[in-house]
Tab-separated table of C-alpha atoms in Angstrom:
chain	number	residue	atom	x	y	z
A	18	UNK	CA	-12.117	5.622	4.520
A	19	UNK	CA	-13.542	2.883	2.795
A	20	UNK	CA	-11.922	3.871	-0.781
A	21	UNK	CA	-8.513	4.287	1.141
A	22	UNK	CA	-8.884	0.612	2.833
A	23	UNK	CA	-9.835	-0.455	-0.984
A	24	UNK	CA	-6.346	1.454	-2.072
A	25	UNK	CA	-4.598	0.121	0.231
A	26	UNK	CA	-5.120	-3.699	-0.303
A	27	UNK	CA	-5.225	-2.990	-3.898
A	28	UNK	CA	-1.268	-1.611	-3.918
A	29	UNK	CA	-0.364	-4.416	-1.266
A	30	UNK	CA	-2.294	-7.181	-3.434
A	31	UNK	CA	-1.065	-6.188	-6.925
A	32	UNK	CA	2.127	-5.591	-5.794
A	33	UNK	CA	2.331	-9.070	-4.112
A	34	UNK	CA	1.369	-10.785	-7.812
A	35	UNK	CA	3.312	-8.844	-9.926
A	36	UNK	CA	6.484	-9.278	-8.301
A	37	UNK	CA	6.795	-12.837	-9.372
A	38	UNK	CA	5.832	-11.950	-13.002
A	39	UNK	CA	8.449	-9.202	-12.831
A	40	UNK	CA	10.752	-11.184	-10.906
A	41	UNK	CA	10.789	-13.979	-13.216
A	42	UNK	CA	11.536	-12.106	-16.386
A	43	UNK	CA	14.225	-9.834	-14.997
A	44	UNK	CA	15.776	-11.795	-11.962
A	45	UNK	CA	15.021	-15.256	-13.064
A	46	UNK	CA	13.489	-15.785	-9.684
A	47	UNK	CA	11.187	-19.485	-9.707
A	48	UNK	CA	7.782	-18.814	-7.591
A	49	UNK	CA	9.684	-20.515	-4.720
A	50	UNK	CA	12.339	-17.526	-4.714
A	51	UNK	CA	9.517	-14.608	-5.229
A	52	UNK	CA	7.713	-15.713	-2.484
A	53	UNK	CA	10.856	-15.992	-0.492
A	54	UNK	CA	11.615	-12.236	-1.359
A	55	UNK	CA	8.042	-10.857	-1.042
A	56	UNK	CA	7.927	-12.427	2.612
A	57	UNK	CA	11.168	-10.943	3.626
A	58	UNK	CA	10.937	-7.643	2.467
A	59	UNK	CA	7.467	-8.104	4.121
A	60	UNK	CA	8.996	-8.873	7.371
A	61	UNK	CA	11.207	-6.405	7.776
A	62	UNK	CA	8.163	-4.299	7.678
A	63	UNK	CA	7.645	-6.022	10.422
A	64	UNK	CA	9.281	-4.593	13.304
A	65	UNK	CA	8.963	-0.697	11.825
A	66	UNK	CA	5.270	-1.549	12.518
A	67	UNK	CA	4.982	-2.825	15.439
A	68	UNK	CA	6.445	0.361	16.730
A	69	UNK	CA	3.154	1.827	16.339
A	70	UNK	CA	1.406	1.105	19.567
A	71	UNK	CA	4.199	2.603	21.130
A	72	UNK	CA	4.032	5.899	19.297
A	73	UNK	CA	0.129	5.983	19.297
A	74	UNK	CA	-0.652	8.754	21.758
A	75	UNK	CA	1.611	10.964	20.597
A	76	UNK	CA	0.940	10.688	16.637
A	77	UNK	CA	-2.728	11.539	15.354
A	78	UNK	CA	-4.076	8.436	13.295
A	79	UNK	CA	-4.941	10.783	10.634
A	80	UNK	CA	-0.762	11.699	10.311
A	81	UNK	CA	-0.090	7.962	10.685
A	82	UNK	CA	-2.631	7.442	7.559
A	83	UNK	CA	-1.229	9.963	5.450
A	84	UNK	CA	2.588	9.034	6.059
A	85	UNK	CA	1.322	5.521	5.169
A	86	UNK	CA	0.201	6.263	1.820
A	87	UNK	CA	2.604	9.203	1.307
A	88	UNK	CA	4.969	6.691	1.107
A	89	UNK	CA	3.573	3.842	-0.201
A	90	UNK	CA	3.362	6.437	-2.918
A	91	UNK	CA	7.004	6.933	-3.204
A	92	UNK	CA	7.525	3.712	-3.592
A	93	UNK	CA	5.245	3.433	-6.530
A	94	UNK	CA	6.460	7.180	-8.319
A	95	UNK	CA	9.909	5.081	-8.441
A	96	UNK	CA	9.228	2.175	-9.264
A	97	UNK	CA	7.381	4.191	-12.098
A	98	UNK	CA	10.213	5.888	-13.449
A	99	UNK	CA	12.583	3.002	-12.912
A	100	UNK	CA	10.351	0.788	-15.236
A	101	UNK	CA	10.474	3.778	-17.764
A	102	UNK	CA	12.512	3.603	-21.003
A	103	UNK	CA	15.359	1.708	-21.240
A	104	UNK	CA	14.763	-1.081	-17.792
A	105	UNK	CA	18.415	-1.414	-17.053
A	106	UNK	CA	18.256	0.974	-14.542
A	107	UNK	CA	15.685	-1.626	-12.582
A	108	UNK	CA	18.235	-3.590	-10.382
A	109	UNK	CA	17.900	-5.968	-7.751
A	110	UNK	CA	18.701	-3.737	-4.632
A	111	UNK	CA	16.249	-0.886	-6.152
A	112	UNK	CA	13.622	-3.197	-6.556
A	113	UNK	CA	13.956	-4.508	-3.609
A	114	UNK	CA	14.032	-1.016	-1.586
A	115	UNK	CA	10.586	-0.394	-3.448
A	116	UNK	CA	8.556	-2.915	-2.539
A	117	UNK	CA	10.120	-2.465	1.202
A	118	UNK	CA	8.628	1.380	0.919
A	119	UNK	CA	5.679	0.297	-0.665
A	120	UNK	CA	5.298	-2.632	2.056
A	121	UNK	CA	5.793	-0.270	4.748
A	122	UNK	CA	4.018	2.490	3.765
A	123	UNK	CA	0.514	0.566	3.228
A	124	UNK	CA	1.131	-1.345	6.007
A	125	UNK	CA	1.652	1.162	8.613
A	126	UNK	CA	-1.670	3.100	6.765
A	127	UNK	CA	-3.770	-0.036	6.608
A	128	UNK	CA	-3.481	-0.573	10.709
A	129	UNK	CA	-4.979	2.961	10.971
A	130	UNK	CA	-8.256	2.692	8.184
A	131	UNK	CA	-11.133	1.219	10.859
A	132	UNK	CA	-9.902	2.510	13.740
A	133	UNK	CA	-9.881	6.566	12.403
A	134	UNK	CA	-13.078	5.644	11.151
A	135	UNK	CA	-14.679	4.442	14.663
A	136	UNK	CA	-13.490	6.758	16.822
A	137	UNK	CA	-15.404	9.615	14.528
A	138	UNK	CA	-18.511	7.735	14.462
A	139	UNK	CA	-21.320	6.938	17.037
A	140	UNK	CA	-21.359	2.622	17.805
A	141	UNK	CA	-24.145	1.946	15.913
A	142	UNK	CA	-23.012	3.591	12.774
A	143	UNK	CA	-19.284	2.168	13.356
A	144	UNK	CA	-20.635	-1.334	13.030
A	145	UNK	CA	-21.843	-0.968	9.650
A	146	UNK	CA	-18.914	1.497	8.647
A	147	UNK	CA	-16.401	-1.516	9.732
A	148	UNK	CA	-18.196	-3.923	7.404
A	149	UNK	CA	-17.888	-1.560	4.834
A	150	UNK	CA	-14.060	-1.226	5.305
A	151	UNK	CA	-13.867	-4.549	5.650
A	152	UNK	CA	-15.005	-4.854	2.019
A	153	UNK	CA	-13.276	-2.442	0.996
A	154	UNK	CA	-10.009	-4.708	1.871
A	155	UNK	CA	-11.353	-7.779	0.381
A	156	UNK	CA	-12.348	-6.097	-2.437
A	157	UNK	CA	-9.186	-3.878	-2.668
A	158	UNK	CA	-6.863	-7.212	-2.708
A	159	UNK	CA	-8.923	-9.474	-5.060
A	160	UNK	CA	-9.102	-6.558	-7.500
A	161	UNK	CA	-4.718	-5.882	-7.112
A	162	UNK	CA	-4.231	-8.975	-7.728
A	163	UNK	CA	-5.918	-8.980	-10.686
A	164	UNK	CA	-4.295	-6.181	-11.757
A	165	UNK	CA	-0.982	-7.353	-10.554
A	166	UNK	CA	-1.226	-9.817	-13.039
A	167	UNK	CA	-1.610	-7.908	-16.025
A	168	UNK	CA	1.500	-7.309	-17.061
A	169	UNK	CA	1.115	-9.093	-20.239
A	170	UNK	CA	-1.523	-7.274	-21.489
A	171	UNK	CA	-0.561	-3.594	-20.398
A	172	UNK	CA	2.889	-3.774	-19.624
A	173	UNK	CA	5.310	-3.587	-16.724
A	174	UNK	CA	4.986	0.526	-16.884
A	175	UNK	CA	1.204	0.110	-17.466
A	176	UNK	CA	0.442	-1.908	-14.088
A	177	UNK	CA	2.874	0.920	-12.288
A	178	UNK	CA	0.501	3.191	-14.082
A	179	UNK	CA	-2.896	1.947	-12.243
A	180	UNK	CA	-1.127	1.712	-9.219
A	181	UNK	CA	0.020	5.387	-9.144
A	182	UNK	CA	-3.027	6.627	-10.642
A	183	UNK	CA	-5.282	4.631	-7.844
A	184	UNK	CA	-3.059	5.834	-4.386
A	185	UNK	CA	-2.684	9.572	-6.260
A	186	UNK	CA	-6.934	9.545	-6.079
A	187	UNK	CA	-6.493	8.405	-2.550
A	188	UNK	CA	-3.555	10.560	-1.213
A	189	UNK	CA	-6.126	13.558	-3.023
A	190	UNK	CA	-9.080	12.014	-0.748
A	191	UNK	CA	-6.834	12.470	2.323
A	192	UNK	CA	-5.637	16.126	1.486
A	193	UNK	CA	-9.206	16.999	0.610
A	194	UNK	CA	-10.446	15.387	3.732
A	195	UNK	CA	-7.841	16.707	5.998
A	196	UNK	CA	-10.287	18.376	8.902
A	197	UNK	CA	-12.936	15.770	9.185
A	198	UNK	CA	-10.002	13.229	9.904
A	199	UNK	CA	-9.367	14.693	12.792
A	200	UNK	CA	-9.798	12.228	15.952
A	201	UNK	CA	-8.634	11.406	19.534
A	202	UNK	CA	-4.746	9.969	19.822
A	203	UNK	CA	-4.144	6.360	20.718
């Protein structure tokens, strides 16, 4: 759990630096109107999400975390292949639908990290396995943005390249970890 909590805020935290980088040289979107398009693709997140607690009991945490990344995944495989040869296929309404898939996705997975974890183990070993998680985010964003930001030394493709290579380890780690996820509903 704690890698996937790490994936997890790594995607959301590159993603969230690289878009102005990308932005900027393709859009010619200022900082002003990057953040303005992060934070409203990021909204309308918003309201797929919080229909979550109302489908809790009847979907098992461990499908809600692998739909999560499943798609967050998507969202990186295209924007991938869209960044591949020639870039004019990258457009404003494509890019846009990634990062809205790839906001979603992690999203809806990262709401689901501590609380699969707690419900398998006893209260005293929860405790300690929630700071660990909880690392694992802070660690997970400081280390995407960093990445997110590396465009100019490894390329547009190249920081689509981490980014699929880290959630495809982590989607793997679900898969392979498929019966211990298991876990009460709600």
């Amino acid at each position: 759990m704690s890698y996937t909590a790490f994936v997890i805020f790594f995607e959301l935290g590159s993603w969230e630096t690289s878009i102005p980088i990308y932005s900027w040289k393709k859009f010619g979107y200022d900082a002003f109107e990057a953040g303005n398009f992060i934070g409203l693709i990021g909204l309308g997140t918003v309201f797929l999400v919080a229909t979550m607690p109302a489908l809790a009991h009847k979907i098992q945490d461990r499908l809600w975390l692998a739909a999560g990344c499943f798609l967050g995944l998507a969202g990186i495989v295209a924007n991938y292949i869209l960044l591949g040869g020639n870039s004019g296929h990258m457009n404003f309404p494509s890019y846009a639908a990634q990062w809205f898939v790839v906001c979603l996705g992690f999203n809806t997975a990262s709401s689901i990290t501590l609380s699969l974890l707690s419900k398998n183990l006893g209260n005293k070993s929860s405790d300690r396995a929630a700071i660990a998680v909880q690392l694992s985010n802070y660690s997970g964003r400081l280390l995407g943005a960093i990445w997110g930001t590396a465009a100019d030394m490894v390329g547009d493709r190249g920081v689509a390249l981490g980014q699929l290579l880290v959630a495809t380890v982590a989607m793997v780690g679900i898969i392979a970890m498929w019966r211990f996820l298991r876990a009460q509903r709600g």
